[in-house]
XYZ file of C-alpha atoms in Angstrom:
688
model
C 0.140 -0.185 0.471
C 1.394 3.276 -0.727
C 1.837 5.351 2.065
C 3.616 8.315 0.546
C 1.541 12.001 -1.202
C 3.002 13.828 -4.276
C 2.254 17.365 -2.531
C 4.732 18.400 -0.108
C 1.983 19.242 2.551
C 1.942 15.422 3.519
C 4.903 14.306 2.932
C 6.091 11.025 3.992
C 1.889 10.642 5.220
C -0.303 7.833 4.511
C -3.971 8.712 2.317
C -6.876 7.194 4.477
C -10.886 7.816 3.334
C -13.721 7.499 5.752
C -17.622 7.422 3.454
C -21.572 7.740 5.506
C -23.834 7.099 3.704
C -26.610 9.190 4.289
C -30.991 8.277 2.972
C -31.059 10.892 -0.236
C -27.931 9.058 -2.199
C -24.715 12.627 -1.099
C -21.968 10.609 0.202
C -19.299 12.752 0.821
C -15.795 11.340 1.419
C -12.392 12.705 3.662
C -9.134 12.043 2.605
C -7.483 11.271 5.916
C -3.282 10.935 7.547
C -2.447 7.887 9.308
C -3.502 7.914 12.450
C -6.983 5.881 13.014
C -8.128 8.773 15.381
C -8.067 11.390 12.703
C -10.041 9.341 10.033
C -13.117 11.675 9.050
C -16.793 10.460 8.570
C -18.281 11.383 5.016
C -22.278 12.386 3.996
C -23.136 10.981 0.279
C -26.768 10.427 -2.109
C -24.934 8.026 -4.191
C -24.683 4.080 -3.523
C -25.973 1.036 -5.613
C -25.090 -2.714 -6.432
C -22.964 -3.409 -9.468
C -23.809 -7.818 -10.190
C -21.279 -8.996 -12.377
C -21.771 -12.148 -13.904
C -18.721 -13.611 -15.338
C -20.513 -16.329 -18.987
C -16.507 -17.763 -19.375
C -18.735 -20.007 -22.430
C -21.939 -19.078 -24.564
C -25.237 -20.747 -22.287
C -28.038 -18.958 -20.295
C -27.296 -17.596 -16.964
C -29.754 -19.529 -14.814
C -29.976 -20.593 -11.310
C -26.583 -18.745 -10.491
C -27.746 -18.949 -6.424
C -28.425 -22.871 -6.887
C -26.723 -24.732 -3.574
C -25.015 -27.723 -5.978
C -24.402 -30.025 -2.715
C -26.959 -33.271 -1.452
C -29.429 -31.045 0.612
C -26.659 -27.925 2.073
C -27.324 -25.267 2.693
C -25.404 -21.576 0.616
C -24.047 -20.140 3.845
C -22.395 -16.646 3.872
C -19.636 -15.483 5.255
C -17.818 -12.058 5.652
C -15.081 -11.224 7.907
C -16.810 -7.605 8.367
C -18.740 -7.323 11.019
C -21.919 -5.894 9.370
C -21.492 -5.675 5.865
C -25.199 -6.502 4.817
C -25.995 -3.702 6.411
C -23.687 -1.195 4.458
C -26.931 1.226 2.813
C -27.963 4.642 3.079
C -26.509 6.462 6.256
C -23.825 3.749 6.710
C -20.059 4.702 7.752
C -17.440 3.214 5.918
C -13.858 4.060 5.117
C -11.477 4.487 0.981
C -8.005 3.474 1.221
C -7.155 5.956 -0.931
C -3.187 4.987 -0.621
C -4.187 1.856 -2.686
C -2.230 1.967 -6.149
C -2.145 -0.111 -9.087
C -1.929 -3.449 -8.573
C -2.563 -3.519 -4.398
C -5.727 -4.431 -2.644
C -7.241 -6.756 -0.099
C -7.838 -10.824 1.888
C -10.468 -11.358 3.759
C -9.458 -15.287 5.083
C -12.731 -17.603 6.024
C -13.358 -21.034 7.406
C -14.891 -23.995 7.017
C -16.804 -26.037 9.591
C -16.699 -29.525 9.400
C -19.102 -30.580 9.586
C -18.132 -34.559 10.929
C -16.414 -33.401 13.875
C -15.186 -37.368 14.637
C -13.123 -36.999 11.351
C -9.882 -35.590 12.553
C -7.837 -35.981 9.190
C -10.071 -35.138 6.991
C -13.054 -31.302 6.201
C -16.019 -33.239 4.152
C -17.329 -29.527 3.514
C -14.834 -29.557 0.542
C -15.044 -29.296 -2.075
C -16.589 -25.863 -1.849
C -17.790 -24.201 -5.017
C -17.660 -20.044 -4.461
C -21.030 -18.932 -5.103
C -21.126 -14.679 -4.968
C -18.202 -13.298 -4.244
C -19.141 -9.417 -3.233
C -16.553 -6.123 -1.885
C -17.977 -2.292 -1.723
C -15.790 0.240 -4.157
C -16.522 4.200 -3.545
C -14.723 7.425 -5.222
C -14.682 10.967 -4.428
C -15.722 12.135 -7.762
C -17.798 14.161 -8.978
C -19.440 16.063 -11.964
C -18.729 18.968 -11.252
C -15.740 20.641 -13.421
C -15.391 17.430 -15.323
C -17.153 15.711 -18.389
C -20.395 13.678 -16.146
C -18.160 10.264 -17.559
C -17.863 7.509 -14.769
C -14.795 6.332 -12.340
C -13.556 3.284 -13.609
C -12.142 1.098 -11.197
C -10.554 -2.803 -12.651
C -9.815 -5.170 -10.369
C -9.050 -9.045 -10.156
C -9.888 -11.780 -7.949
C -7.688 -14.353 -6.950
C -9.309 -17.787 -4.582
C -6.426 -19.134 -2.588
C -7.081 -22.725 -0.953
C -5.818 -21.769 2.091
C -4.116 -19.166 3.063
C -2.216 -16.765 0.900
C 2.363 -18.789 1.023
C 1.299 -20.333 4.022
C 2.087 -24.276 3.691
C 1.048 -26.165 0.416
C -1.126 -23.273 -0.263
C -2.055 -22.671 -3.362
C -4.577 -19.753 -5.858
C -6.933 -22.025 -6.908
C -9.217 -19.542 -9.030
C -8.002 -16.100 -10.354
C -9.886 -13.646 -12.796
C -9.703 -10.531 -13.940
C -11.732 -7.212 -15.223
C -10.943 -5.731 -19.361
C -12.664 -2.517 -19.975
C -13.344 -3.809 -23.401
C -15.634 -7.321 -22.391
C -17.328 -7.673 -25.778
C -14.679 -8.481 -26.650
C -12.077 -10.058 -24.283
C -15.580 -12.108 -22.961
C -14.018 -11.425 -19.075
C -15.898 -9.454 -17.158
C -16.136 -6.350 -17.253
C -14.835 -2.932 -14.840
C -15.931 -1.381 -11.880
C -18.341 1.062 -13.114
C -19.625 4.117 -10.403
C -21.087 7.852 -11.440
C -19.651 10.919 -10.108
C -21.676 12.704 -7.230
C -23.788 14.971 -9.616
C -24.460 19.045 -8.685
C -22.284 19.333 -5.923
C -18.997 21.887 -5.289
C -15.983 21.314 -7.326
C -13.505 18.335 -6.770
C -9.681 18.921 -4.664
C -7.467 16.918 -2.959
C -7.464 20.225 -0.221
C -11.164 19.410 -0.109
C -11.593 15.682 0.187
C -8.694 15.907 3.281
C -10.894 18.553 4.819
C -14.448 16.248 4.854
C -16.027 18.198 2.600
C -16.067 16.091 -1.454
C -18.807 13.917 -1.862
C -18.942 10.670 -3.110
C -20.047 7.877 -4.161
C -20.260 4.038 -3.589
C -20.422 0.369 -4.742
C -21.927 -2.676 -3.787
C -19.683 -5.507 -6.464
C -21.275 -9.008 -6.522
C -18.599 -11.680 -8.452
C -20.355 -14.890 -9.324
C -19.450 -17.001 -12.222
C -22.609 -18.160 -14.338
C -23.089 -21.507 -13.669
C -23.702 -23.147 -16.481
C -20.774 -22.811 -17.594
C -18.059 -25.537 -17.645
C -16.973 -26.931 -13.517
C -13.131 -25.354 -14.364
C -14.578 -21.980 -14.999
C -16.634 -21.771 -10.909
C -14.504 -21.344 -8.325
C -14.289 -24.277 -6.373
C -11.805 -24.905 -3.609
C -10.851 -28.929 -3.201
C -9.801 -28.176 0.949
C -6.022 -29.880 0.041
C -3.799 -26.961 1.537
C -2.018 -27.207 5.524
C 0.396 -25.357 7.084
C 3.836 -26.291 7.565
C 3.437 -28.887 9.808
C 0.757 -30.323 7.250
C -1.625 -29.915 9.087
C -5.130 -29.198 7.075
C -6.108 -25.721 7.062
C -9.477 -25.886 6.030
C -10.143 -22.267 5.048
C -10.005 -20.332 2.146
C -9.126 -16.601 0.962
C -10.281 -14.017 -1.138
C -8.157 -11.290 -2.291
C -10.161 -8.412 -4.781
C -6.711 -6.297 -6.419
C -7.065 -2.657 -7.617
C -5.344 -3.757 -11.671
C -6.228 -0.264 -12.820
C -7.461 3.537 -11.990
C -9.372 5.759 -13.557
C -6.374 8.338 -13.535
C -3.206 6.112 -12.382
C -0.361 7.798 -11.071
C 3.163 8.629 -13.274
C 4.511 5.579 -11.961
C 3.339 2.551 -9.463
C 3.934 3.977 -7.186
C 3.454 7.496 -7.206
C -0.400 9.188 -4.904
C -2.815 8.988 -7.458
C -5.518 11.310 -7.594
C -8.256 11.232 -4.774
C -11.417 13.554 -6.943
C -10.690 10.877 -10.127
C -10.356 7.447 -8.640
C -12.016 4.275 -7.032
C -10.722 2.571 -3.696
C -11.839 -0.003 -1.716
C -13.408 0.253 1.775
C -13.046 -0.721 4.815
C -16.066 -0.665 8.419
C -15.752 2.840 9.441
C -15.572 3.367 13.197
C -19.699 3.099 13.278
C -22.648 1.397 12.039
C -25.300 3.088 12.066
C -24.506 5.237 14.808
C -23.662 2.553 16.819
C -19.542 2.836 17.726
C -17.489 -0.283 15.704
C -14.570 0.348 17.903
C -10.993 0.740 17.666
C -8.672 -1.702 15.250
C -10.018 -4.850 12.672
C -11.920 -6.990 14.358
C -10.171 -9.906 12.462
C -6.939 -8.482 12.584
C -5.224 -12.377 11.559
C -8.299 -12.941 8.427
C -7.628 -9.728 6.520
C -4.622 -9.595 4.054
C -3.381 -6.870 2.861
C -1.159 -7.006 -0.687
C 1.264 -4.320 -1.021
C 3.830 -3.121 -3.606
C 7.018 -2.582 -3.700
C 7.474 0.594 -3.490
C 10.806 0.842 -1.063
C 11.517 2.509 1.905
C 8.388 4.492 3.653
C 5.670 2.724 2.433
C 4.016 -0.450 3.001
C 5.601 -4.110 3.880
C 6.118 -4.975 -0.641
C 3.704 -8.752 -0.974
C 1.100 -10.229 1.784
C 0.504 -9.476 5.542
C -2.259 -9.671 7.597
C -2.879 -7.229 9.671
C -2.067 -8.216 12.559
C 1.808 -8.276 11.510
C 1.235 -5.084 10.116
C 2.733 -1.615 11.727
C 0.140 1.105 12.858
C 1.363 3.035 10.687
C 0.130 1.215 7.737
C -3.040 -1.512 9.322
C -6.227 0.046 8.874
C -8.203 0.760 11.508
C -11.243 -2.100 10.307
C -11.630 -4.955 8.691
C -11.902 -5.560 5.138
C -15.580 -4.634 3.257
C -15.567 -8.450 1.481
C -18.184 -11.268 1.966
C -18.665 -14.673 -0.342
C -21.410 -17.060 -0.247
C -20.448 -20.716 -0.721
C -21.977 -23.773 -0.481
C -20.004 -26.890 1.285
C -20.467 -30.236 -0.542
C -21.822 -31.732 2.695
C -22.810 -30.875 5.499
C -23.734 -31.583 9.252
C -25.646 -34.609 9.564
C -24.490 -36.442 7.078
C -24.104 -41.045 6.745
C -21.345 -42.181 8.743
C -19.371 -45.793 8.911
C -17.207 -47.656 9.428
C -13.864 -47.239 6.889
C -11.421 -49.792 7.202
C -7.579 -47.881 6.485
C -5.028 -50.915 4.590
C -3.399 -51.060 7.739
C -6.896 -52.186 9.546
C -7.123 -49.451 11.406
C -10.720 -48.521 11.348
C -13.178 -45.130 11.907
C -15.917 -43.711 11.605
C -16.372 -41.170 8.505
C -17.904 -40.207 5.966
C -18.090 -43.464 2.044
C -16.519 -40.160 0.790
C -13.435 -39.462 3.082
C -13.984 -43.008 3.518
C -12.867 -44.187 -0.536
C -11.087 -41.556 -1.055
C -8.049 -42.175 0.330
C -6.616 -44.831 -1.718
C -6.606 -48.476 0.234
C -9.405 -47.939 2.327
C -12.862 -49.662 2.492
C -15.923 -48.391 3.549
C -18.870 -51.141 5.682
C -22.212 -49.533 4.898
C -24.194 -46.373 6.852
C -24.489 -46.354 9.740
C -22.333 -49.253 10.892
C -19.897 -49.147 13.501
C -16.363 -50.247 14.212
C -15.763 -52.861 16.678
C -13.922 -55.982 17.329
C -12.934 -57.693 13.939
C -15.102 -55.097 11.487
C -11.382 -54.510 9.959
C -9.983 -58.357 9.622
C -6.164 -58.052 8.530
C -3.983 -61.119 6.649
C -0.523 -61.215 5.315
C 0.496 -59.922 1.650
C 2.628 -61.233 -0.592
C 3.998 -59.247 -3.182
C 5.288 -61.509 -6.440
C 7.491 -59.403 -7.134
C 10.104 -58.910 -4.001
C 9.003 -61.462 -1.982
C 8.457 -59.022 0.365
C 5.254 -59.399 3.114
C 2.632 -56.614 5.041
C -0.119 -57.402 6.955
C -3.135 -55.555 5.297
C -6.583 -55.709 4.574
C -7.837 -58.139 1.649
C -8.891 -54.558 -0.440
C -5.451 -52.955 0.625
C -3.673 -56.252 -0.867
C -3.313 -54.961 -4.759
C -0.957 -54.236 -7.206
C 1.086 -56.880 -8.314
C 0.333 -58.011 -4.649
C -1.975 -61.749 -3.654
C -3.588 -62.054 -0.200
C -2.448 -64.928 2.020
C -6.164 -64.784 3.906
C -7.429 -63.276 7.512
C -5.670 -64.068 10.548
C -1.905 -64.571 7.855
C 0.849 -63.271 9.560
C 4.149 -62.568 7.691
C 6.402 -64.142 10.873
C 7.480 -66.282 9.811
C 7.301 -65.129 6.506
C 4.503 -67.574 4.034
C 5.308 -65.524 0.222
C 6.929 -67.417 -2.081
C 10.303 -66.137 -2.619
C 12.096 -64.806 -5.973
C 14.990 -67.445 -7.292
C 17.671 -66.896 -10.454
C 21.633 -67.465 -11.145
C 24.048 -66.255 -8.176
C 28.098 -66.026 -9.271
C 30.113 -66.322 -6.778
C 34.696 -67.200 -7.634
C 33.297 -67.933 -11.161
C 31.290 -70.715 -10.749
C 26.618 -70.501 -10.714
C 23.646 -71.883 -8.627
C 19.883 -71.487 -8.410
C 18.327 -69.996 -5.319
C 17.010 -67.069 -3.473
C 18.481 -64.063 -3.567
C 19.667 -64.462 0.347
C 21.161 -67.265 -0.525
C 23.444 -65.936 -3.231
C 25.498 -64.661 0.032
C 29.216 -62.790 -1.159
C 28.552 -63.283 -4.243
C 26.608 -62.273 -7.624
C 22.637 -62.416 -7.409
C 21.604 -62.270 -11.325
C 18.132 -60.414 -10.857
C 14.988 -63.031 -10.739
C 14.151 -65.164 -13.238
C 17.639 -65.517 -14.337
C 18.513 -69.585 -14.647
C 22.588 -70.556 -15.109
C 21.682 -71.481 -18.099
C 21.484 -68.193 -19.140
C 24.294 -66.072 -18.114
C 28.102 -66.367 -17.826
C 29.948 -66.443 -14.486
C 33.548 -64.817 -15.948
C 35.901 -66.469 -13.876
C 38.075 -63.298 -11.631
C 41.286 -62.839 -12.521
C 44.545 -61.117 -11.339
C 48.313 -60.869 -11.077
C 49.848 -63.922 -10.447
C 53.585 -64.212 -9.114
C 56.340 -66.216 -9.981
C 59.289 -64.353 -8.053
C 59.576 -61.141 -9.768
C 57.931 -62.470 -12.881
C 53.851 -61.356 -13.450
C 51.216 -63.064 -15.610
C 47.447 -62.905 -15.306
C 45.382 -65.670 -14.429
C 42.972 -67.239 -12.020
C 43.028 -67.460 -8.496
C 43.352 -71.546 -8.970
C 45.212 -71.378 -12.255
C 47.630 -69.682 -10.563
C 47.842 -71.401 -7.106
C 48.137 -74.230 -10.240
C 51.167 -73.634 -11.320
C 53.111 -72.773 -8.173
C 52.274 -69.273 -8.507
C 51.520 -65.624 -6.047
C 48.328 -64.662 -6.518
C 48.124 -61.368 -5.293
C 44.386 -60.954 -5.531
C 41.886 -60.420 -8.519
C 41.679 -57.681 -10.164
C 45.456 -56.463 -9.263
C 46.656 -56.112 -12.636
C 50.761 -57.148 -13.333
C 52.474 -54.095 -14.174
C 56.102 -52.657 -12.873
C 56.671 -54.022 -9.310
C 53.487 -55.477 -8.599
C 55.767 -59.105 -8.155
C 59.171 -58.270 -6.241
C 59.662 -58.186 -1.930
C 61.628 -56.550 0.051
C 61.712 -55.332 3.641
C 58.984 -52.381 4.426
C 59.157 -50.278 7.735
C 56.270 -48.946 8.400
C 56.427 -45.022 9.979
C 53.904 -45.441 12.765
C 55.924 -48.219 14.765
C 58.076 -48.849 13.986
C 58.703 -52.541 12.580
C 59.648 -54.622 9.510
C 58.311 -56.226 7.423
C 58.362 -58.285 3.954
C 56.160 -57.316 1.199
C 55.291 -56.050 -1.953
C 56.678 -52.009 -2.951
C 52.312 -51.947 -3.272
C 51.204 -53.244 -0.120
C 53.984 -52.036 2.266
C 52.872 -48.493 0.547
C 49.005 -49.623 1.533
C 50.498 -49.772 4.704
C 52.274 -46.489 5.194
C 55.288 -48.120 5.409
C 59.240 -47.365 3.455
C 59.953 -50.431 1.306
C 64.091 -50.582 1.709
C 64.125 -52.379 -1.704
C 63.234 -55.470 -2.975
C 65.111 -59.077 -1.901
C 66.035 -57.193 1.064
C 65.334 -58.483 4.089
C 64.627 -57.523 7.749
C 67.164 -59.237 10.064
C 69.529 -56.609 7.878
C 67.672 -53.557 8.565
C 67.098 -51.200 11.173
C 64.464 -49.477 10.768
C 63.730 -45.851 12.406
C 61.922 -45.292 15.279
C 58.760 -43.728 15.195
C 58.265 -40.608 15.366
C 54.819 -37.770 16.661
C 53.850 -35.452 18.291
C 55.462 -34.741 21.424
C 53.306 -32.099 24.062
C 54.672 -29.682 27.253
C 53.133 -29.120 30.270
C 52.445 -25.982 28.554
C 50.614 -27.176 25.968
C 53.002 -26.510 23.516
C 53.430 -29.197 20.700
C 56.591 -29.979 19.502
C 56.604 -32.613 15.884
C 58.589 -35.402 15.063
C 59.612 -35.942 18.014
C 61.234 -40.168 19.127
C 59.149 -42.160 22.112
C 62.726 -41.837 23.576
C 63.254 -38.554 23.251
C 60.595 -36.987 24.207
C 60.316 -38.939 27.782
C 63.484 -38.159 28.691
C 63.002 -34.420 28.293
C 59.782 -35.449 30.246
C 57.117 -35.005 28.051
C 54.426 -36.199 26.786
C 54.309 -38.250 23.852
C 51.362 -38.582 21.546
C 52.255 -41.994 19.541
C 53.492 -42.346 15.790
C 52.162 -40.580 13.062
C 50.690 -38.135 15.487
C 50.704 -35.041 14.104
C 50.103 -31.515 15.969
C 48.083 -29.754 13.738
C 45.325 -30.288 15.439
C 47.484 -29.738 18.702
C 46.391 -33.094 20.790
C 48.050 -31.166 23.496
C 46.012 -28.354 23.693
C 43.208 -27.638 26.765
C 40.072 -29.102 25.718
C 37.639 -25.500 25.533
C 34.046 -25.812 26.688
C 31.907 -22.646 27.339
C 32.968 -19.621 30.196
C 30.344 -17.965 32.202
C 30.268 -14.060 33.795
C 27.605 -12.861 34.815
C 24.329 -13.501 32.337
C 27.152 -14.574 29.033
C 28.030 -17.018 27.669
C 31.413 -17.200 25.084
C 31.740 -21.100 23.760
C 35.436 -21.786 22.712
C 36.869 -20.746 26.204
C 39.115 -22.716 27.797
C 39.498 -23.214 31.727
C 42.306 -21.521 31.826
C 41.336 -18.459 30.063
C 37.763 -18.156 31.975
C 38.476 -16.052 34.169
C 36.370 -13.075 35.715
C 36.431 -9.968 34.007
C 36.539 -7.544 37.228
C 34.214 -6.619 39.208
C 31.829 -8.209 40.770
C 31.053 -10.055 37.904
C 31.769 -13.203 38.531
C 32.800 -16.028 35.928
C 32.376 -20.675 35.330
C 33.796 -23.159 33.248
C 31.687 -26.074 31.066
C 32.983 -28.863 29.253
C 30.127 -28.220 27.325
C 30.466 -27.791 23.619
C 27.516 -25.174 22.917
C 25.959 -22.364 25.125
C 21.835 -22.071 26.397
C 19.052 -23.062 23.968
C 16.693 -19.901 22.930
C 14.525 -19.135 26.374
C 17.376 -21.489 28.478
C 18.390 -19.146 31.348
C 19.861 -22.191 33.565
C 22.117 -24.650 31.483
C 25.273 -24.224 30.983
C 25.385 -20.744 31.855
C 23.389 -20.295 35.177
C 22.567 -16.810 34.323
C 21.154 -15.944 37.455
C 23.541 -16.393 39.782
C 25.745 -13.705 38.412
C 28.891 -13.372 40.806
C 28.770 -17.292 40.144
C 28.911 -18.380 43.355
C 27.126 -21.709 42.922
C 23.904 -20.915 44.489
C 21.562 -17.533 43.867
C 21.369 -15.156 46.746
C 19.972 -11.126 47.480
C 24.323 -10.489 46.454
C 23.516 -11.757 43.080
C 20.726 -8.657 42.734
C 23.290 -6.191 44.273
C 26.500 -7.417 41.441
C 24.731 -6.859 38.804
C 23.021 -3.700 39.186
C 26.507 -2.430 40.599
C 27.966 -3.699 37.464
C 24.787 -2.508 35.411
C 25.754 1.172 36.133
C 28.731 0.111 35.323
C 27.552 -0.560 31.763
C 29.195 -3.884 31.762
C 28.775 -5.460 28.232
C 28.544 -8.357 30.651
C 24.503 -7.561 32.246
C 23.192 -7.779 28.294
C 21.714 -10.806 29.485
C 22.528 -13.890 26.984
C 24.677 -11.698 25.547
C 27.984 -11.704 23.534
C 30.114 -9.616 26.623
C 30.546 -6.998 24.107
C 26.865 -5.051 23.786
C 26.341 -2.805 26.069
C 22.708 -3.250 28.719
C 19.796 -1.732 28.653
C 17.188 -1.313 31.076
C 15.123 -4.107 30.166
C 18.482 -6.964 30.400
C 17.512 -5.213 34.443
C 13.690 -6.273 34.229
C 14.417 -10.347 32.433
C 18.058 -10.311 35.024
C 15.306 -10.767 38.170
C 12.945 -12.231 36.045
C 15.280 -15.064 36.108
C 16.057 -14.421 38.925
C 12.906 -14.444 40.752
C 12.439 -17.880 38.568
C 15.435 -19.921 40.586
C 16.078 -23.313 38.925
C 19.854 -22.920 39.181
């Protein structure tokens, strides 16, 4: 919503307009600053109803408001207190700060007609039969050509609430200034007030400009194809997967009669129409000073930069007072549920065997569920289960007979899956070049070739690898290599240079010596001393590693004997100094009402004054809302318990501006007066 005005005398102020409809037909509108207390009611002369029936295809309009449910009556709902009482003499508020693309939305809650069903609302799908809203203008005939004031609009219907969970737009339409050529609904047309003095924005602001309003009624021709009509399926859920059971109607201004130079420029109050909210009184009775349903009213604002309302959808309850309308949106809907209170229910068996009482429609809409019959009840044995065998995998699950579908075979009521009664598929299994036939489980470490394969249809290759005869190498299977007197190096080992010779291998991390091939030695992290070199003629250097001094400093590449002779602690062969194995463990340091991570116990000291310090080995500071662990904020002087002294010590430190008085702070930011109340709150709560 645009909240600035082009006039320098009104810079930074939003324009709102209030209107009241009086007998005889005069309507006066006033634009006012955005403080609710300064909105000015107006007098009026013109108020009428504009019924718009959209006909998406050629046909005869009949039964525009006919109920479609099985005996269900239409339901009319509004978030406005007395929408149907807006008439001659009533007061309304025109939202004259709106620019093109901005609008209002209202959310409607659909009651569940069968309260015993918690996972489905049988009222859905609903059909929205009629959408109503009120628009108005302060335009007059004086100084003009007598033409009407046109307002283009769009209507979006959401299943759920805008941008909440899985909510989505299920119907959308936009008016057109030339409906005869496009087939779209026409714009709203408001007659200028006749015989009135010249309109100017200053007069509007002072409350002296006349105005007129229209009750707009929009419906879709109910002889149209169902895909063109307004159906809400009721599938929307919130972020936790819970059914919202709501729908929202959003009306936006898409085209002003005299738009601003750019989208975000304020528009002429004397030549444009705007959407309306309720006034501060209805038929002389007070209507309060705030919206009745702030969480169910929405503002859709354009992106117009700083100093304007936040762009996109925002609930009235989340808008600041600068941008929040003072009353509810003047909007109303009429809809028909698919089922209503008193719908017949019966026992419904889920595939798992669970039984619930629900309508036939709700039951059969869930795959694998079966409806037992109207007025039946759940009892022992109502939904019997048995073993359901997957004929492809041999897997077994307990389901009802109806739930055992899609390539599965039902074993009968009361049959169990333990032990598994299902026939297991078989196939060929290749193990070390040999083929066996059986189940996948029986194949073990072999390679199962797939269900339905046979040993006659597969070729199980013999695995091969390097076969060494001294330093010579050839590729052969393990059995052939052994039969020939060679040394088989393993499946898939290639005959490359150095694959076969052996020699002494010194393991760097232990100083031990073993005989191995070069590749095997390297795999152990050893140092190969040469082909044919024996361990009994080889001296392996002692291993080196990290050596820790008492102050936590780390010496690298030290032998165990050198380290221990110096009175230091050897950490083991191959241990590096990065990361430092000698550093004392870090934890959290609690100072006053502040928690800091990554601090060693030695470095966790009091910063001075009355602020105490305590060390905890935990890695993380207090979770949000936790003032007790690992840091007890109320124990300010860290004496190990709560006392009145903690309060005096805290106040002494607070008056010095100590950052350690910032409750749950970072030890840098200065405390505020609110922190005193926060500290006293957690001190009196105790718990440390």
